[in-house]
XYZ file of C-alpha atoms in Angstrom:
332
model
C -40.269 2.317 94.148
C -41.455 -1.203 93.288
C -37.952 -2.635 93.841
C -37.549 -0.840 97.198
C -40.920 -2.131 98.370
C -39.927 -5.726 97.511
C -36.675 -5.332 99.434
C -38.621 -4.044 102.446
C -40.990 -7.003 102.431
C -38.097 -9.457 102.170
C -36.288 -7.785 105.061
C -39.447 -7.866 107.239
C -39.934 -11.536 106.433
C -36.387 -12.348 107.457
C -36.769 -10.510 110.768
C -40.054 -12.247 111.585
C -38.628 -15.633 110.647
C -35.557 -15.090 112.814
C -37.723 -14.065 115.755
C -39.902 -17.157 115.416
C -36.850 -19.430 115.219
C -35.424 -17.825 118.363
C -38.678 -18.316 120.266
C -38.804 -21.999 119.270
C -35.162 -22.399 120.313
C -35.790 -20.837 123.728
C -38.892 -22.949 124.272
C -37.196 -26.256 123.404
C -34.095 -25.283 125.404
C -36.238 -24.472 128.476
C -38.021 -27.809 128.281
C -34.717 -29.636 127.929
C -33.348 -27.872 131.030
C -36.459 -28.789 133.002
C -36.137 -32.443 132.023
C -32.464 -32.430 133.056
C -33.339 -30.898 136.433
C -36.083 -33.441 137.046
C -33.735 -36.267 136.079
C -31.272 -35.005 138.672
C -33.958 -35.083 141.379
C -35.029 -31.461 141.078
C -38.440 -30.049 140.295
C -37.894 -28.111 137.092
C -39.386 -24.652 137.042
C -41.603 -25.292 140.070
C -40.102 -23.555 143.097
C -39.733 -25.477 146.326
C -41.080 -23.683 149.382
C -38.396 -25.082 151.653
C -38.500 -24.227 155.335
C -39.172 -21.010 157.194
C -36.072 -19.073 156.256
C -36.502 -19.156 152.484
C -40.216 -19.605 151.913
C -42.463 -16.898 150.460
C -45.738 -17.958 151.948
C -47.420 -14.610 151.345
C -47.279 -15.237 147.609
C -49.267 -18.464 147.671
C -52.625 -18.333 145.958
C -56.091 -19.787 146.251
C -56.142 -20.782 142.575
C -56.470 -24.575 142.693
C -57.831 -25.979 139.452
C -58.972 -29.251 141.041
C -61.323 -28.472 143.894
C -61.558 -24.754 144.725
C -64.986 -23.409 143.836
C -64.415 -19.738 144.647
C -61.201 -18.959 142.799
C -59.307 -15.769 143.479
C -56.558 -14.025 141.563
C -53.115 -15.623 141.651
C -50.304 -13.243 142.504
C -47.829 -12.956 139.619
C -44.649 -10.899 139.316
C -45.020 -7.822 137.093
C -43.186 -9.353 134.166
C -45.570 -12.306 134.138
C -48.449 -10.123 133.042
C -46.892 -9.380 129.660
C -48.014 -11.647 126.823
C -44.578 -13.140 126.260
C -42.996 -16.544 126.631
C -41.201 -15.461 129.819
C -44.485 -14.176 131.232
C -46.251 -17.435 130.438
C -43.575 -19.493 132.178
C -43.581 -17.163 135.203
C -47.353 -17.501 135.525
C -47.102 -21.281 135.279
C -44.461 -21.347 138.036
C -46.576 -19.136 140.300
C -49.664 -21.316 139.811
C -47.692 -24.527 140.334
C -46.103 -23.153 143.519
C -49.506 -22.184 144.903
C -51.030 -25.566 144.050
C -48.160 -27.512 145.615
C -48.258 -25.419 148.770
C -51.975 -25.820 149.240
C -51.997 -29.563 148.598
C -49.088 -30.095 150.988
C -50.810 -28.261 153.828
C -54.232 -29.763 153.163
C -52.784 -33.272 153.067
C -51.328 -32.752 156.535
C -54.439 -31.005 157.786
C -56.984 -33.578 156.626
C -58.607 -35.394 159.554
C -59.138 -38.425 157.305
C -55.477 -38.703 156.397
C -53.505 -41.777 157.441
C -50.603 -39.567 158.498
C -52.099 -36.871 160.713
C -49.498 -37.145 163.499
C -46.656 -34.829 162.553
C -43.051 -35.046 163.652
C -41.453 -32.145 165.556
C -39.784 -30.992 162.342
C -43.111 -31.008 160.505
C -44.813 -29.194 163.375
C -42.099 -26.544 163.190
C -42.862 -26.023 159.489
C -46.589 -25.742 160.175
C -45.888 -23.170 162.891
C -43.804 -21.266 160.353
C -46.836 -21.213 158.059
C -48.972 -19.770 160.839
C -46.349 -17.188 161.746
C -45.444 -16.011 158.243
C -48.512 -16.455 156.051
C -51.195 -13.839 155.575
C -53.372 -15.976 153.304
C -56.564 -17.036 155.141
C -56.757 -20.459 153.492
C -53.134 -21.215 154.380
C -53.716 -20.154 157.996
C -56.910 -22.179 158.204
C -55.297 -25.359 156.855
C -52.206 -24.978 159.051
C -54.317 -24.357 162.175
C -56.425 -27.431 161.441
C -53.219 -29.462 161.250
C -52.050 -28.029 164.575
C -55.446 -28.631 166.163
C -55.453 -32.269 165.090
C -51.975 -32.797 166.506
C -52.689 -30.889 169.706
C -55.301 -33.539 170.479
C -52.403 -35.881 171.333
C -50.895 -35.398 174.798
C -47.267 -35.779 173.697
C -47.674 -33.134 170.988
C -48.923 -30.511 173.440
C -45.517 -30.337 175.066
C -43.742 -30.334 171.697
C -45.837 -27.475 170.315
C -45.223 -25.485 173.504
C -41.465 -26.113 173.380
C -41.415 -24.996 169.725
C -42.886 -21.645 170.795
C -46.282 -22.426 169.346
C -48.461 -20.917 172.080
C -47.726 -17.219 171.371
C -47.670 -17.884 167.616
C -51.207 -19.277 167.663
C -52.424 -16.741 170.247
C -51.319 -13.915 167.948
C -53.904 -15.103 165.402
C -56.631 -14.123 167.878
C -56.149 -10.552 166.642
C -57.329 -11.448 163.137
C -60.655 -10.215 161.825
C -61.280 -13.382 159.818
C -63.851 -15.366 161.846
C -62.938 -18.734 160.316
C -59.234 -18.335 161.052
C -59.991 -17.007 164.539
C -62.217 -19.989 165.307
C -59.491 -22.423 164.223
C -56.948 -20.620 166.437
C -59.296 -20.918 169.427
C -59.728 -24.634 168.734
C -55.951 -25.120 168.729
C -55.600 -23.256 172.031
C -58.489 -25.245 173.458
C -56.748 -28.538 172.657
C -53.441 -27.238 173.995
C -55.048 -26.060 177.236
C -55.589 -29.648 178.410
C -52.148 -29.405 179.981
C -51.166 -27.773 183.290
C -48.045 -26.030 181.966
C -49.861 -24.832 178.860
C -52.647 -23.416 181.028
C -50.094 -21.531 183.080
C -48.768 -19.867 179.935
C -52.156 -19.338 178.306
C -53.637 -17.493 181.287
C -52.249 -14.199 179.940
C -54.691 -14.484 177.023
C -57.783 -15.260 179.119
C -58.991 -11.663 179.380
C -58.698 -11.181 175.617
C -60.502 -14.457 174.907
C -63.208 -13.549 177.426
C -63.785 -10.091 175.906
C -63.813 -11.473 172.357
C -66.233 -14.233 173.340
C -68.698 -11.846 174.949
C -68.582 -9.312 172.104
C -68.660 -11.851 169.255
C -71.800 -12.371 167.231
C -74.346 -14.272 169.312
C -74.301 -18.056 168.741
C -71.409 -17.746 166.291
C -68.712 -20.391 165.899
C -66.146 -17.969 167.303
C -68.246 -17.424 170.426
C -68.703 -21.158 170.987
C -64.999 -21.851 170.475
C -64.143 -19.123 172.982
C -66.580 -20.558 175.541
C -65.026 -24.007 175.147
C -61.546 -22.617 175.742
C -62.676 -20.708 178.836
C -64.409 -23.860 180.112
C -61.167 -25.816 179.797
C -59.222 -23.053 181.514
C -61.624 -23.140 184.489
C -61.580 -26.894 185.086
C -59.271 -26.162 188.020
C -59.760 -23.351 190.520
C -56.470 -21.642 189.772
C -57.589 -19.164 187.094
C -61.321 -18.866 187.760
C -60.949 -15.533 189.543
C -59.909 -13.951 186.235
C -63.508 -14.309 185.001
C -65.146 -12.810 188.115
C -66.047 -9.515 186.407
C -67.621 -11.293 183.421
C -70.090 -13.586 185.200
C -73.011 -11.210 184.558
C -72.137 -11.241 180.837
C -72.157 -15.037 180.816
C -75.640 -15.070 182.332
C -76.700 -12.616 179.621
C -75.319 -14.932 176.934
C -77.160 -17.812 178.546
C -80.427 -15.919 178.499
C -80.125 -14.721 174.876
C -78.307 -17.629 173.247
C -79.609 -20.710 171.491
C -79.542 -24.196 173.024
C -75.925 -24.895 172.093
C -74.740 -21.579 173.531
C -76.809 -22.121 176.681
C -75.252 -25.534 177.313
C -71.714 -24.239 176.787
C -72.266 -21.286 179.132
C -73.707 -23.640 181.751
C -70.615 -25.852 181.594
C -68.484 -22.794 182.290
C -70.713 -21.572 185.123
C -70.824 -25.068 186.591
C -67.024 -25.029 186.890
C -67.236 -21.736 188.747
C -70.094 -22.921 190.985
C -68.068 -25.918 192.179
C -65.464 -23.579 193.669
C -66.500 -22.164 197.087
C -64.199 -19.183 196.540
C -66.363 -18.070 193.592
C -69.689 -18.258 195.472
C -69.887 -14.585 196.409
C -68.915 -13.543 192.865
C -71.754 -15.661 191.486
C -74.217 -14.197 193.978
C -73.159 -10.649 193.059
C -73.772 -11.260 189.361
C -76.646 -9.444 187.688
C -78.947 -12.146 186.349
C -81.482 -11.246 183.609
C -85.083 -11.378 184.775
C -85.886 -13.719 181.903
C -83.834 -16.432 183.618
C -86.672 -17.242 186.028
C -89.146 -17.749 183.190
C -87.069 -20.611 181.794
C -88.764 -22.987 184.211
C -92.177 -22.028 182.801
C -91.138 -22.701 179.208
C -90.570 -25.944 177.391
C -86.834 -25.652 177.832
C -84.434 -28.510 177.101
C -84.214 -30.889 180.064
C -80.414 -30.879 180.029
C -80.358 -27.082 180.301
C -82.775 -27.113 183.241
C -80.833 -29.890 184.983
C -77.464 -28.119 184.694
C -79.002 -24.849 185.862
C -80.442 -26.575 188.945
C -77.049 -28.162 189.707
C -75.414 -24.718 189.552
C -77.956 -23.237 191.969
C -77.581 -26.235 194.269
C -73.774 -25.886 194.307
C -74.018 -22.175 195.063
C -76.440 -22.880 197.888
C -74.233 -25.615 199.377
C -71.115 -23.463 199.153
C -72.908 -20.536 200.776
C -74.063 -22.720 203.683
C -70.569 -24.179 204.049
C -69.084 -20.684 204.126
C -71.521 -19.565 206.849
C -70.868 -22.618 209.034
C -67.090 -22.652 208.602
C -66.259 -20.154 211.433
C -68.538 -22.085 213.843
C -66.867 -25.373 212.986
C -63.437 -23.849 213.556
C -64.555 -22.454 216.917
C -65.817 -25.843 218.072
C -62.531 -27.410 216.994
C -60.526 -24.933 219.087
C -62.703 -25.413 222.223
C -62.335 -29.150 222.082
């Protein structure tokens, strides 16, 4: 029995030693292959996201060791969860891919970057991120990059020609308020363009409903009001908001100073159009509106409100006198 036990221990030692040698061999061989790939211009075990067709944007993670305070769980393939060498390498690749993806998007999205103006090819890649990704931080960073570039007149046409308008407008259906706000900002910047306005008009009713039903004084509500204000700079699409004028007066009455000013800018656009006079007069105005003049309200709010009433009054007088003027012209 003693001899058999010794043989067993020797055999176990040989098996363990062979396993350890094999693990060391695989580890050194993997590192050598990575160095060879990097020497040839590759990136070792770190996967390259590439362009739209081959990227897996849904797998990117929020786990950034450098600056992210609220870290979430990185997505790993099932085999990466096993405490093995292969699992360790797979986890490292997943984390490296997530870090590279985030840094690449944030570098392009940073307003303080020296290279914020993207080429058409780069804009196409950012639009692919918006279209394919479901990660909120990826969407937020990509939309910031689009918003910065949409501030330039020449990029508004490029983004439209790349099919960016419906891609960004689709994000309006998200429940994430931060992502939704960034999408509204992009559309707001793109709307400073006649052709873009013509194509964005199909989303005006949705934006109007979302703006009215959003949390009072929220960033989403303010971003929606800014977009609607831009869309009503001309008279062409103002009639689409006719049924919501009473709701805008309600927002004005209940909102804070910033909301009040933004609503007034929108109503001022409508009040400058004689065709919208009757719609404004039909609107149900909260009774609290009259008490604003008795309160210590901001002077800018009072001034804009008086300008709106003055425009409505002038347009109403012009509308009443118009048939008389035409009759005099025909008699003469």
